[in-house]
Amino acid sequence: MSRSLASWKLLEDMMLELKKSGVAIPLRLVEDLRAAKSMIELSCMAGGGDALQKAEVLFVDVEAYLVAEGQKRFGEDKVEGWIKQLEKANTEPSVVAEVVQNQFVVGVPKDQQWIRIEPVGALTAKRIEQLAEQQDLQVKLQTDGKLVVYGSSAGLRVFLRAITAEKLKP
């Protein structure tokens, strides 16, 4: 399974923690992590492809460095916790949703915000549509099976909270 923005955020947090403790992070790794995030976002908009594979390669290098430096600085126990968090982020099905402003999406009014979401597991397209309707949001099905949910900023925030609550249900 490819890595998600959740994995990227964990790697960023690990990097920041090492920086705060005095470890000099090579600029190349910082740039690799930024590039990986851009590739993940690109793959979300474009529907996958080579960008996700390239991001995976960048993640491997960054993770290897951070784990090695973390073991030197903090010891095995802390790094083991990092690794468990990364494994969890990589194996759990995740809902990829981003609030995007100032970008053009066909059929979405300029003054409205939108997210692109992929139905996963119990969070079916029908359930997503039901949750969106509760917040007076509009839903459009895209050719790749993902949904564009759009409407007011406040409605999207409540919608995302509802999606998160759905995902956390046992």
Coordinates of N, CA and C in Angstrom, one line a residue, residues 42-49 116 144 146:
L42 N -0.2 15.6 -5.9 CA -0.3 15.5 -7.3 C -1.1 14.2 -7.7
S43 N -0.7 13.1 -7.0 CA -1.3 11.8 -7.3 C -2.8 11.8 -6.9
C44 N -3.1 12.6 -5.9 CA -4.5 12.7 -5.4 C -5.3 13.4 -6.5
M45 N -4.8 14.4 -7.1 CA -5.5 15.2 -8.1 C -5.5 14.5 -9.4
A46 N -4.4 13.8 -9.8 CA -4.3 13.2 -11.1 C -4.7 11.7 -11.1
G47 N -5.0 11.1 -9.9 CA -5.5 9.8 -9.9 C -4.4 8.7 -9.8
G48 N -3.2 9.0 -9.2 CA -2.2 8.0 -9.0 C -1.0 8.2 -10.0
G49 N -0.5 7.1 -10.4 CA 0.6 7.1 -11.4 C 2.0 7.0 -10.9
R116 N -11.6 16.4 -2.5 CA -11.7 15.2 -3.3 C -11.5 14.0 -2.4
D144 N -12.7 8.6 -12.1 CA -11.8 7.6 -11.4 C -12.4 7.0 -10.2
K146 N -13.6 8.6 -7.6 CA -13.5 9.5 -6.4 C -14.6 10.5 -6.5

